[in-house]
């Protein structure tokens, strides 16, 4: 009994340590700037005025909308491209399939920063600067997503595919009617991962956007901090809370799918 009590105490302490920055950001958003600099942890007289100021200082609603659009499009694009590529690697035999898959996986070893310049020149030559295409299309093909879905598709019995072919089922129909419904957890995990990573991107949107029409929330937050010499940190914290809220809700409701999806391909490799 004592061991269980100690375990729960340690778990609660660990959870508080992990969530403290988020809890403090919410608390600081309700404080005045003077309270923040005084080191207070709890506001003496909570006020939501800083949230209105955050929307007035920069076009935060526009930035949030842009982030939702970009993150959602990248999520859908990754699900389509990665699932089709993984399906080809598992169910369509072709020469050099193993070597091509190994080449795909080896791209995970290349730092993303090493691809920024060639990707930027590609977007520049296509005329996609300051467009949603430039913010989304370069991230559709994800080696991790292809690997994750391939590992799960390998767990689908080949007998189902052979029986479907004998009944005259086309490859695309088998992909749509059998493979995708059997892979809901893995697809959900990949979708949540793609949405969150895109939502938190900073460097790429900074490079390919120069106006507020398509800029995302991470750029907007930096603009808010850099606008004045004396930053209103309660206003910044209010913006941080609004930026964090969608990701926290997505993690809260999608954690079960992430866990199931990441474990789904561990049976067979």
PDB file of C-alpha atoms in Angstrom:
ATOM      1  CA  UNK A   1       0.000   0.000   0.000  1.00  0.00           C
ATOM      2  CA  UNK A   2       2.793   2.412   0.905  1.00  0.00           C
ATOM      3  CA  UNK A   3       4.556   1.714  -2.403  1.00  0.00           C
ATOM      4  CA  UNK A   4       1.383   2.597  -4.301  1.00  0.00           C
ATOM      5  CA  UNK A   5       0.987   5.870  -2.360  1.00  0.00           C
ATOM      6  CA  UNK A   6       4.606   6.834  -3.069  1.00  0.00           C
ATOM      7  CA  UNK A   7       4.117   5.955  -6.741  1.00  0.00           C
ATOM      8  CA  UNK A   8       1.029   8.178  -7.016  1.00  0.00           C
ATOM      9  CA  UNK A   9       2.819  11.031  -5.249  1.00  0.00           C
ATOM     10  CA  UNK A  10       5.705  10.770  -7.706  1.00  0.00           C
ATOM     11  CA  UNK A  11       3.317  10.623 -10.675  1.00  0.00           C
ATOM     12  CA  UNK A  12       1.394  13.686  -9.474  1.00  0.00           C
ATOM     13  CA  UNK A  13       4.650  15.588  -8.857  1.00  0.00           C
ATOM     14  CA  UNK A  14       5.925  14.654 -12.322  1.00  0.00           C
ATOM     15  CA  UNK A  15       2.653  15.722 -13.950  1.00  0.00           C
ATOM     16  CA  UNK A  16       2.752  19.074 -12.152  1.00  0.00           C
ATOM     17  CA  UNK A  17       6.381  19.614 -13.201  1.00  0.00           C
ATOM     18  CA  UNK A  18       5.520  18.859 -16.850  1.00  0.00           C
ATOM     19  CA  UNK A  19       2.372  21.002 -16.900  1.00  0.00           C
ATOM     20  CA  UNK A  20       3.769  23.864 -14.834  1.00  0.00           C
ATOM     21  CA  UNK A  21       4.794  25.999 -17.881  1.00  0.00           C
ATOM     22  CA  UNK A  22       1.278  25.679 -19.318  1.00  0.00           C
ATOM     23  CA  UNK A  23      -0.388  26.406 -15.980  1.00  0.00           C
ATOM     24  CA  UNK A  24       1.892  29.394 -15.424  1.00  0.00           C
ATOM     25  CA  UNK A  25       1.186  30.740 -18.936  1.00  0.00           C
ATOM     26  CA  UNK A  26      -2.548  30.638 -18.209  1.00  0.00           C
ATOM     27  CA  UNK A  27      -2.055  32.237 -14.784  1.00  0.00           C
ATOM     28  CA  UNK A  28       0.240  34.959 -16.182  1.00  0.00           C
ATOM     29  CA  UNK A  29      -2.286  35.777 -18.908  1.00  0.00           C
ATOM     30  CA  UNK A  30      -4.678  36.847 -16.128  1.00  0.00           C
ATOM     31  CA  UNK A  31      -2.087  39.002 -14.324  1.00  0.00           C
ATOM     32  CA  UNK A  32      -0.841  42.524 -14.878  1.00  0.00           C
ATOM     33  CA  UNK A  33       2.682  43.048 -16.199  1.00  0.00           C
ATOM     34  CA  UNK A  34       3.756  44.318 -12.777  1.00  0.00           C
ATOM     35  CA  UNK A  35       2.584  41.095 -11.115  1.00  0.00           C
ATOM     36  CA  UNK A  36       4.511  38.989 -13.624  1.00  0.00           C
ATOM     37  CA  UNK A  37       7.767  40.848 -12.964  1.00  0.00           C
ATOM     38  CA  UNK A  38       7.183  40.600  -9.211  1.00  0.00           C
ATOM     39  CA  UNK A  39       7.358  36.812  -9.484  1.00  0.00           C
ATOM     40  CA  UNK A  40       3.741  36.103  -8.546  1.00  0.00           C
ATOM     41  CA  UNK A  41       2.354  32.686  -9.453  1.00  0.00           C
ATOM     42  CA  UNK A  42      -1.351  33.407  -8.934  1.00  0.00           C
ATOM     43  CA  UNK A  43      -3.074  36.638 -10.056  1.00  0.00           C
ATOM     44  CA  UNK A  44      -4.329  38.841  -7.218  1.00  0.00           C
ATOM     45  CA  UNK A  45      -7.241  40.126  -9.331  1.00  0.00           C
ATOM     46  CA  UNK A  46      -7.681  38.003 -12.486  1.00  0.00           C
ATOM     47  CA  UNK A  47      -8.485  39.896 -15.677  1.00  0.00           C
ATOM     48  CA  UNK A  48      -9.119  38.686 -19.233  1.00  0.00           C
ATOM     49  CA  UNK A  49      -8.295  42.083 -20.739  1.00  0.00           C
ATOM     50  CA  UNK A  50      -5.006  40.772 -22.123  1.00  0.00           C
ATOM     51  CA  UNK A  51      -6.889  38.389 -24.437  1.00  0.00           C
ATOM     52  CA  UNK A  52      -8.655  41.270 -26.143  1.00  0.00           C
ATOM     53  CA  UNK A  53      -5.365  43.153 -26.400  1.00  0.00           C
ATOM     54  CA  UNK A  54      -3.729  40.160 -28.094  1.00  0.00           C
ATOM     55  CA  UNK A  55      -6.354  40.205 -30.857  1.00  0.00           C
ATOM     56  CA  UNK A  56      -6.011  43.959 -31.287  1.00  0.00           C
ATOM     57  CA  UNK A  57      -2.207  44.075 -31.377  1.00  0.00           C
ATOM     58  CA  UNK A  58      -1.797  41.661 -34.311  1.00  0.00           C
ATOM     59  CA  UNK A  59      -4.340  39.941 -36.613  1.00  0.00           C
ATOM     60  CA  UNK A  60      -4.294  36.888 -34.357  1.00  0.00           C
ATOM     61  CA  UNK A  61      -7.592  35.501 -35.635  1.00  0.00           C
ATOM     62  CA  UNK A  62      -6.229  35.559 -39.195  1.00  0.00           C
ATOM     63  CA  UNK A  63      -3.048  33.803 -38.053  1.00  0.00           C
ATOM     64  CA  UNK A  64      -5.070  31.137 -36.204  1.00  0.00           C
ATOM     65  CA  UNK A  65      -7.229  30.569 -39.281  1.00  0.00           C
ATOM     66  CA  UNK A  66      -4.131  30.251 -41.476  1.00  0.00           C
ATOM     67  CA  UNK A  67      -2.587  27.743 -39.067  1.00  0.00           C
ATOM     68  CA  UNK A  68      -5.760  25.655 -39.062  1.00  0.00           C
ATOM     69  CA  UNK A  69      -5.905  25.654 -42.865  1.00  0.00           C
ATOM     70  CA  UNK A  70      -2.211  24.810 -43.319  1.00  0.00           C
ATOM     71  CA  UNK A  71      -2.171  22.132 -40.596  1.00  0.00           C
ATOM     72  CA  UNK A  72      -5.375  20.502 -41.866  1.00  0.00           C
ATOM     73  CA  UNK A  73      -4.212  20.467 -45.511  1.00  0.00           C
ATOM     74  CA  UNK A  74      -0.825  18.988 -44.541  1.00  0.00           C
ATOM     75  CA  UNK A  75      -2.569  16.361 -42.412  1.00  0.00           C
ATOM     76  CA  UNK A  76      -4.870  15.297 -45.274  1.00  0.00           C
ATOM     77  CA  UNK A  77      -2.015  15.411 -47.797  1.00  0.00           C
ATOM     78  CA  UNK A  78       0.206  13.221 -45.628  1.00  0.00           C
ATOM     79  CA  UNK A  79      -2.573  10.695 -45.066  1.00  0.00           C
ATOM     80  CA  UNK A  80      -3.235  10.397 -48.815  1.00  0.00           C
ATOM     81  CA  UNK A  81       0.385  10.325 -50.028  1.00  0.00           C
ATOM     82  CA  UNK A  82       1.781   8.166 -47.219  1.00  0.00           C
ATOM     83  CA  UNK A  83      -1.065   5.625 -47.309  1.00  0.00           C
ATOM     84  CA  UNK A  84      -0.797   5.237 -51.092  1.00  0.00           C
ATOM     85  CA  UNK A  85       3.001   4.849 -50.927  1.00  0.00           C
ATOM     86  CA  UNK A  86       2.789   2.347 -48.056  1.00  0.00           C
ATOM     87  CA  UNK A  87       0.091   0.412 -49.928  1.00  0.00           C
ATOM     88  CA  UNK A  88       2.347   0.170 -52.989  1.00  0.00           C
ATOM     89  CA  UNK A  89       5.274  -1.078 -50.882  1.00  0.00           C
ATOM     90  CA  UNK A  90       3.165  -3.829 -49.309  1.00  0.00           C
ATOM     91  CA  UNK A  91       0.589  -4.966 -51.868  1.00  0.00           C
ATOM     92  CA  UNK A  92       2.067  -4.124 -55.285  1.00  0.00           C
ATOM     93  CA  UNK A  93       5.144  -6.205 -56.203  1.00  0.00           C
ATOM     94  CA  UNK A  94       7.654  -4.370 -58.385  1.00  0.00           C
ATOM     95  CA  UNK A  95      11.371  -4.600 -59.038  1.00  0.00           C
ATOM     96  CA  UNK A  96      13.577  -2.856 -56.476  1.00  0.00           C
ATOM     97  CA  UNK A  97      10.770  -2.396 -53.963  1.00  0.00           C
ATOM     98  CA  UNK A  98      12.988  -3.112 -50.962  1.00  0.00           C
ATOM     99  CA  UNK A  99      15.769  -0.825 -52.182  1.00  0.00           C
ATOM    100  CA  UNK A 100      13.373   2.069 -52.838  1.00  0.00           C
ATOM    101  CA  UNK A 101      11.810   1.644 -49.405  1.00  0.00           C
ATOM    102  CA  UNK A 102      15.266   1.653 -47.807  1.00  0.00           C
ATOM    103  CA  UNK A 103      16.026   4.850 -49.732  1.00  0.00           C
ATOM    104  CA  UNK A 104      12.840   6.429 -48.367  1.00  0.00           C
ATOM    105  CA  UNK A 105      13.747   5.457 -44.801  1.00  0.00           C
ATOM    106  CA  UNK A 106      17.308   6.750 -45.203  1.00  0.00           C
ATOM    107  CA  UNK A 107      15.917  10.248 -45.806  1.00  0.00           C
ATOM    108  CA  UNK A 108      14.957  10.298 -42.113  1.00  0.00           C
ATOM    109  CA  UNK A 109      18.684  10.560 -41.367  1.00  0.00           C
ATOM    110  CA  UNK A 110      18.969  13.856 -43.264  1.00  0.00           C
ATOM    111  CA  UNK A 111      18.452  16.907 -41.007  1.00  0.00           C
ATOM    112  CA  UNK A 112      15.465  18.965 -42.102  1.00  0.00           C
ATOM    113  CA  UNK A 113      17.651  22.098 -42.104  1.00  0.00           C
ATOM    114  CA  UNK A 114      19.741  20.586 -44.899  1.00  0.00           C
ATOM    115  CA  UNK A 115      16.703  20.555 -47.212  1.00  0.00           C
ATOM    116  CA  UNK A 116      15.470  24.074 -46.464  1.00  0.00           C
ATOM    117  CA  UNK A 117      17.459  25.860 -49.193  1.00  0.00           C
ATOM    118  CA  UNK A 118      16.598  23.484 -52.103  1.00  0.00           C
ATOM    119  CA  UNK A 119      12.961  23.398 -50.979  1.00  0.00           C
ATOM    120  CA  UNK A 120      12.870  27.188 -50.815  1.00  0.00           C
ATOM    121  CA  UNK A 121      14.291  27.585 -54.341  1.00  0.00           C
ATOM    122  CA  UNK A 122      11.776  25.035 -55.617  1.00  0.00           C
ATOM    123  CA  UNK A 123       8.898  26.995 -54.074  1.00  0.00           C
ATOM    124  CA  UNK A 124      10.382  30.256 -55.401  1.00  0.00           C
ATOM    125  CA  UNK A 125      10.648  28.915 -58.955  1.00  0.00           C
ATOM    126  CA  UNK A 126       7.073  27.608 -58.821  1.00  0.00           C
ATOM    127  CA  UNK A 127       5.834  31.026 -57.716  1.00  0.00           C
ATOM    128  CA  UNK A 128       4.424  29.623 -54.473  1.00  0.00           C
ATOM    129  CA  UNK A 129       5.880  32.210 -52.080  1.00  0.00           C
ATOM    130  CA  UNK A 130       3.111  33.698 -49.893  1.00  0.00           C
ATOM    131  CA  UNK A 131       0.686  30.909 -50.843  1.00  0.00           C
ATOM    132  CA  UNK A 132      -0.882  27.977 -49.018  1.00  0.00           C
ATOM    133  CA  UNK A 133       0.710  25.629 -51.574  1.00  0.00           C
ATOM    134  CA  UNK A 134       4.180  26.737 -50.528  1.00  0.00           C
ATOM    135  CA  UNK A 135       3.341  26.154 -46.876  1.00  0.00           C
ATOM    136  CA  UNK A 136       1.808  22.712 -47.358  1.00  0.00           C
ATOM    137  CA  UNK A 137       2.926  20.744 -50.436  1.00  0.00           C
ATOM    138  CA  UNK A 138       6.601  20.205 -49.377  1.00  0.00           C
ATOM    139  CA  UNK A 139       5.396  18.239 -46.327  1.00  0.00           C
ATOM    140  CA  UNK A 140       2.995  15.799 -47.991  1.00  0.00           C
ATOM    141  CA  UNK A 141       5.583  13.024 -48.452  1.00  0.00           C
ATOM    142  CA  UNK A 142       6.702  11.977 -44.972  1.00  0.00           C
ATOM    143  CA  UNK A 143       9.149   9.087 -44.604  1.00  0.00           C
ATOM    144  CA  UNK A 144       8.038   8.414 -41.033  1.00  0.00           C
ATOM    145  CA  UNK A 145       4.401   8.258 -42.147  1.00  0.00           C
ATOM    146  CA  UNK A 146       5.194   5.817 -44.962  1.00  0.00           C
ATOM    147  CA  UNK A 147       7.175   3.628 -42.564  1.00  0.00           C
ATOM    148  CA  UNK A 148       4.440   3.693 -39.908  1.00  0.00           C
ATOM    149  CA  UNK A 149       1.658   2.783 -42.333  1.00  0.00           C
ATOM    150  CA  UNK A 150       3.742   0.132 -44.097  1.00  0.00           C
ATOM    151  CA  UNK A 151       4.415  -1.614 -40.796  1.00  0.00           C
ATOM    152  CA  UNK A 152       0.695  -1.680 -40.081  1.00  0.00           C
ATOM    153  CA  UNK A 153      -0.270  -2.781 -43.604  1.00  0.00           C
ATOM    154  CA  UNK A 154       2.083  -5.752 -43.181  1.00  0.00           C
ATOM    155  CA  UNK A 155      -0.178  -7.021 -40.389  1.00  0.00           C
ATOM    156  CA  UNK A 156      -3.136  -7.286 -42.811  1.00  0.00           C
ATOM    157  CA  UNK A 157      -3.330 -10.944 -43.946  1.00  0.00           C
ATOM    158  CA  UNK A 158      -2.299 -11.391 -47.561  1.00  0.00           C
ATOM    159  CA  UNK A 159      -5.141 -13.936 -47.905  1.00  0.00           C
ATOM    160  CA  UNK A 160      -7.630 -11.060 -47.789  1.00  0.00           C
ATOM    161  CA  UNK A 161      -5.862  -9.372 -50.704  1.00  0.00           C
ATOM    162  CA  UNK A 162      -5.670 -12.596 -52.716  1.00  0.00           C
ATOM    163  CA  UNK A 163      -9.350 -13.373 -52.093  1.00  0.00           C
ATOM    164  CA  UNK A 164     -10.334  -9.853 -53.122  1.00  0.00           C
ATOM    165  CA  UNK A 165      -8.349 -10.190 -56.359  1.00  0.00           C
ATOM    166  CA  UNK A 166     -10.004 -13.522 -57.128  1.00  0.00           C
ATOM    167  CA  UNK A 167     -13.403 -11.816 -56.728  1.00  0.00           C
ATOM    168  CA  UNK A 168     -12.376  -9.155 -59.241  1.00  0.00           C
ATOM    169  CA  UNK A 169     -11.631  -6.388 -56.738  1.00  0.00           C
ATOM    170  CA  UNK A 170      -9.295  -3.751 -58.179  1.00  0.00           C
ATOM    171  CA  UNK A 171      -6.206  -2.622 -56.282  1.00  0.00           C
ATOM    172  CA  UNK A 172      -7.654   0.807 -55.571  1.00  0.00           C
ATOM    173  CA  UNK A 173     -10.972  -0.638 -54.402  1.00  0.00           C
ATOM    174  CA  UNK A 174      -9.113  -2.977 -52.030  1.00  0.00           C
ATOM    175  CA  UNK A 175      -7.138   0.007 -50.743  1.00  0.00           C
ATOM    176  CA  UNK A 176     -10.290   2.062 -50.218  1.00  0.00           C
ATOM    177  CA  UNK A 177     -12.707  -0.588 -48.921  1.00  0.00           C
ATOM    178  CA  UNK A 178     -10.374  -2.866 -46.958  1.00  0.00           C
ATOM    179  CA  UNK A 179      -6.993  -1.341 -46.125  1.00  0.00           C
ATOM    180  CA  UNK A 180      -8.136   2.093 -44.954  1.00  0.00           C
ATOM    181  CA  UNK A 181     -10.999   0.845 -42.715  1.00  0.00           C
ATOM    182  CA  UNK A 182      -8.608  -1.669 -41.107  1.00  0.00           C
ATOM    183  CA  UNK A 183      -6.061   1.095 -40.412  1.00  0.00           C
ATOM    184  CA  UNK A 184      -8.165   3.741 -38.665  1.00  0.00           C
ATOM    185  CA  UNK A 185      -6.013   3.879 -35.495  1.00  0.00           C
ATOM    186  CA  UNK A 186      -2.732   4.202 -37.378  1.00  0.00           C
ATOM    187  CA  UNK A 187      -4.180   6.795 -39.749  1.00  0.00           C
ATOM    188  CA  UNK A 188      -5.512   8.762 -36.759  1.00  0.00           C
ATOM    189  CA  UNK A 189      -2.086   8.672 -35.079  1.00  0.00           C
ATOM    190  CA  UNK A 190      -0.364   9.889 -38.248  1.00  0.00           C
ATOM    191  CA  UNK A 191      -2.994  12.588 -38.776  1.00  0.00           C
ATOM    192  CA  UNK A 192      -2.602  13.944 -35.238  1.00  0.00           C
ATOM    193  CA  UNK A 193       1.194  13.846 -35.551  1.00  0.00           C
ATOM    194  CA  UNK A 194       1.089  15.702 -38.875  1.00  0.00           C
ATOM    195  CA  UNK A 195      -1.316  18.345 -37.571  1.00  0.00           C
ATOM    196  CA  UNK A 196       0.702  19.044 -34.422  1.00  0.00           C
ATOM    197  CA  UNK A 197       4.093  19.227 -36.131  1.00  0.00           C
ATOM    198  CA  UNK A 198       2.708  21.579 -38.792  1.00  0.00           C
ATOM    199  CA  UNK A 199       0.959  23.758 -36.205  1.00  0.00           C
ATOM    200  CA  UNK A 200       4.247  24.252 -34.339  1.00  0.00           C
ATOM    201  CA  UNK A 201       6.387  25.036 -37.415  1.00  0.00           C
ATOM    202  CA  UNK A 202       8.217  28.352 -37.308  1.00  0.00           C
ATOM    203  CA  UNK A 203      11.209  28.447 -39.658  1.00  0.00           C
ATOM    204  CA  UNK A 204       9.497  27.374 -42.892  1.00  0.00           C
ATOM    205  CA  UNK A 205       6.520  29.785 -42.622  1.00  0.00           C
ATOM    206  CA  UNK A 206       9.001  32.522 -41.769  1.00  0.00           C
ATOM    207  CA  UNK A 207      10.939  31.841 -44.985  1.00  0.00           C
ATOM    208  CA  UNK A 208       8.075  31.520 -47.474  1.00  0.00           C
ATOM    209  CA  UNK A 209       5.710  34.227 -46.187  1.00  0.00           C
ATOM    210  CA  UNK A 210       6.122  37.979 -46.081  1.00  0.00           C
ATOM    211  CA  UNK A 211       2.567  39.227 -45.522  1.00  0.00           C
ATOM    212  CA  UNK A 212      -0.140  38.564 -42.963  1.00  0.00           C
ATOM    213  CA  UNK A 213      -2.563  36.953 -45.418  1.00  0.00           C
ATOM    214  CA  UNK A 214      -0.981  33.511 -45.065  1.00  0.00           C
ATOM    215  CA  UNK A 215       1.230  33.820 -41.993  1.00  0.00           C
ATOM    216  CA  UNK A 216       0.707  31.354 -39.146  1.00  0.00           C
ATOM    217  CA  UNK A 217       0.365  31.809 -35.383  1.00  0.00           C
ATOM    218  CA  UNK A 218       4.016  31.123 -34.601  1.00  0.00           C
ATOM    219  CA  UNK A 219       5.061  34.071 -36.766  1.00  0.00           C
ATOM    220  CA  UNK A 220       2.303  36.182 -35.248  1.00  0.00           C
ATOM    221  CA  UNK A 221       3.560  35.446 -31.735  1.00  0.00           C
ATOM    222  CA  UNK A 222       7.068  36.528 -32.681  1.00  0.00           C
ATOM    223  CA  UNK A 223       5.673  39.713 -34.247  1.00  0.00           C
ATOM    224  CA  UNK A 224       3.805  40.456 -31.026  1.00  0.00           C
ATOM    225  CA  UNK A 225       6.987  40.119 -28.946  1.00  0.00           C
ATOM    226  CA  UNK A 226       9.092  42.199 -31.352  1.00  0.00           C
ATOM    227  CA  UNK A 227       6.652  45.066 -31.881  1.00  0.00           C
ATOM    228  CA  UNK A 228       7.550  47.055 -28.772  1.00  0.00           C
ATOM    229  CA  UNK A 229      10.655  47.648 -26.705  1.00  0.00           C
ATOM    230  CA  UNK A 230       8.703  46.937 -23.493  1.00  0.00           C
ATOM    231  CA  UNK A 231       6.643  43.838 -24.170  1.00  0.00           C
ATOM    232  CA  UNK A 232       3.310  43.307 -22.415  1.00  0.00           C
ATOM    233  CA  UNK A 233       4.002  39.775 -21.270  1.00  0.00           C
ATOM    234  CA  UNK A 234       0.478  39.171 -20.008  1.00  0.00           C
ATOM    235  CA  UNK A 235      -0.741  39.804 -23.560  1.00  0.00           C
ATOM    236  CA  UNK A 236       1.931  37.465 -24.958  1.00  0.00           C
ATOM    237  CA  UNK A 237       0.924  34.770 -22.467  1.00  0.00           C
ATOM    238  CA  UNK A 238      -2.717  35.199 -23.500  1.00  0.00           C
ATOM    239  CA  UNK A 239      -1.705  34.584 -27.120  1.00  0.00           C
ATOM    240  CA  UNK A 240       0.358  31.562 -26.054  1.00  0.00           C
ATOM    241  CA  UNK A 241      -2.659  30.072 -24.254  1.00  0.00           C
ATOM    242  CA  UNK A 242      -4.854  30.512 -27.343  1.00  0.00           C
ATOM    243  CA  UNK A 243      -2.176  28.915 -29.525  1.00  0.00           C
ATOM    244  CA  UNK A 244      -1.720  25.993 -27.122  1.00  0.00           C
ATOM    245  CA  UNK A 245      -5.413  25.283 -26.607  1.00  0.00           C
ATOM    246  CA  UNK A 246      -6.123  23.523 -29.970  1.00  0.00           C
ATOM    247  CA  UNK A 247      -3.060  21.297 -29.630  1.00  0.00           C
ATOM    248  CA  UNK A 248      -3.891  20.374 -26.026  1.00  0.00           C
ATOM    249  CA  UNK A 249      -7.470  19.484 -26.972  1.00  0.00           C
ATOM    250  CA  UNK A 250      -6.247  17.412 -29.916  1.00  0.00           C
ATOM    251  CA  UNK A 251      -3.783  15.552 -27.697  1.00  0.00           C
ATOM    252  CA  UNK A 252      -6.381  15.016 -24.970  1.00  0.00           C
ATOM    253  CA  UNK A 253      -8.979  13.498 -27.289  1.00  0.00           C
ATOM    254  CA  UNK A 254      -6.507  11.751 -29.598  1.00  0.00           C
ATOM    255  CA  UNK A 255      -4.036  10.238 -27.137  1.00  0.00           C
ATOM    256  CA  UNK A 256      -5.754   6.845 -27.249  1.00  0.00           C
ATOM    257  CA  UNK A 257      -5.564   6.785 -31.050  1.00  0.00           C
ATOM    258  CA  UNK A 258      -1.886   7.789 -30.984  1.00  0.00           C
ATOM    259  CA  UNK A 259      -1.060   4.969 -28.579  1.00  0.00           C
ATOM    260  CA  UNK A 260      -3.035   2.373 -30.539  1.00  0.00           C
ATOM    261  CA  UNK A 261      -1.727   3.605 -33.871  1.00  0.00           C
ATOM    262  CA  UNK A 262       1.938   3.523 -32.863  1.00  0.00           C
ATOM    263  CA  UNK A 263       1.540  -0.004 -31.438  1.00  0.00           C
ATOM    264  CA  UNK A 264      -0.485  -1.362 -34.347  1.00  0.00           C
ATOM    265  CA  UNK A 265       2.529  -2.073 -36.580  1.00  0.00           C
ATOM    266  CA  UNK A 266       4.662  -3.636 -33.846  1.00  0.00           C
ATOM    267  CA  UNK A 267       3.327  -7.159 -34.419  1.00  0.00           C
ATOM    268  CA  UNK A 268       4.892  -7.809 -37.776  1.00  0.00           C
ATOM    269  CA  UNK A 269       7.793  -6.133 -39.565  1.00  0.00           C
TER     270      UNK A 269
END
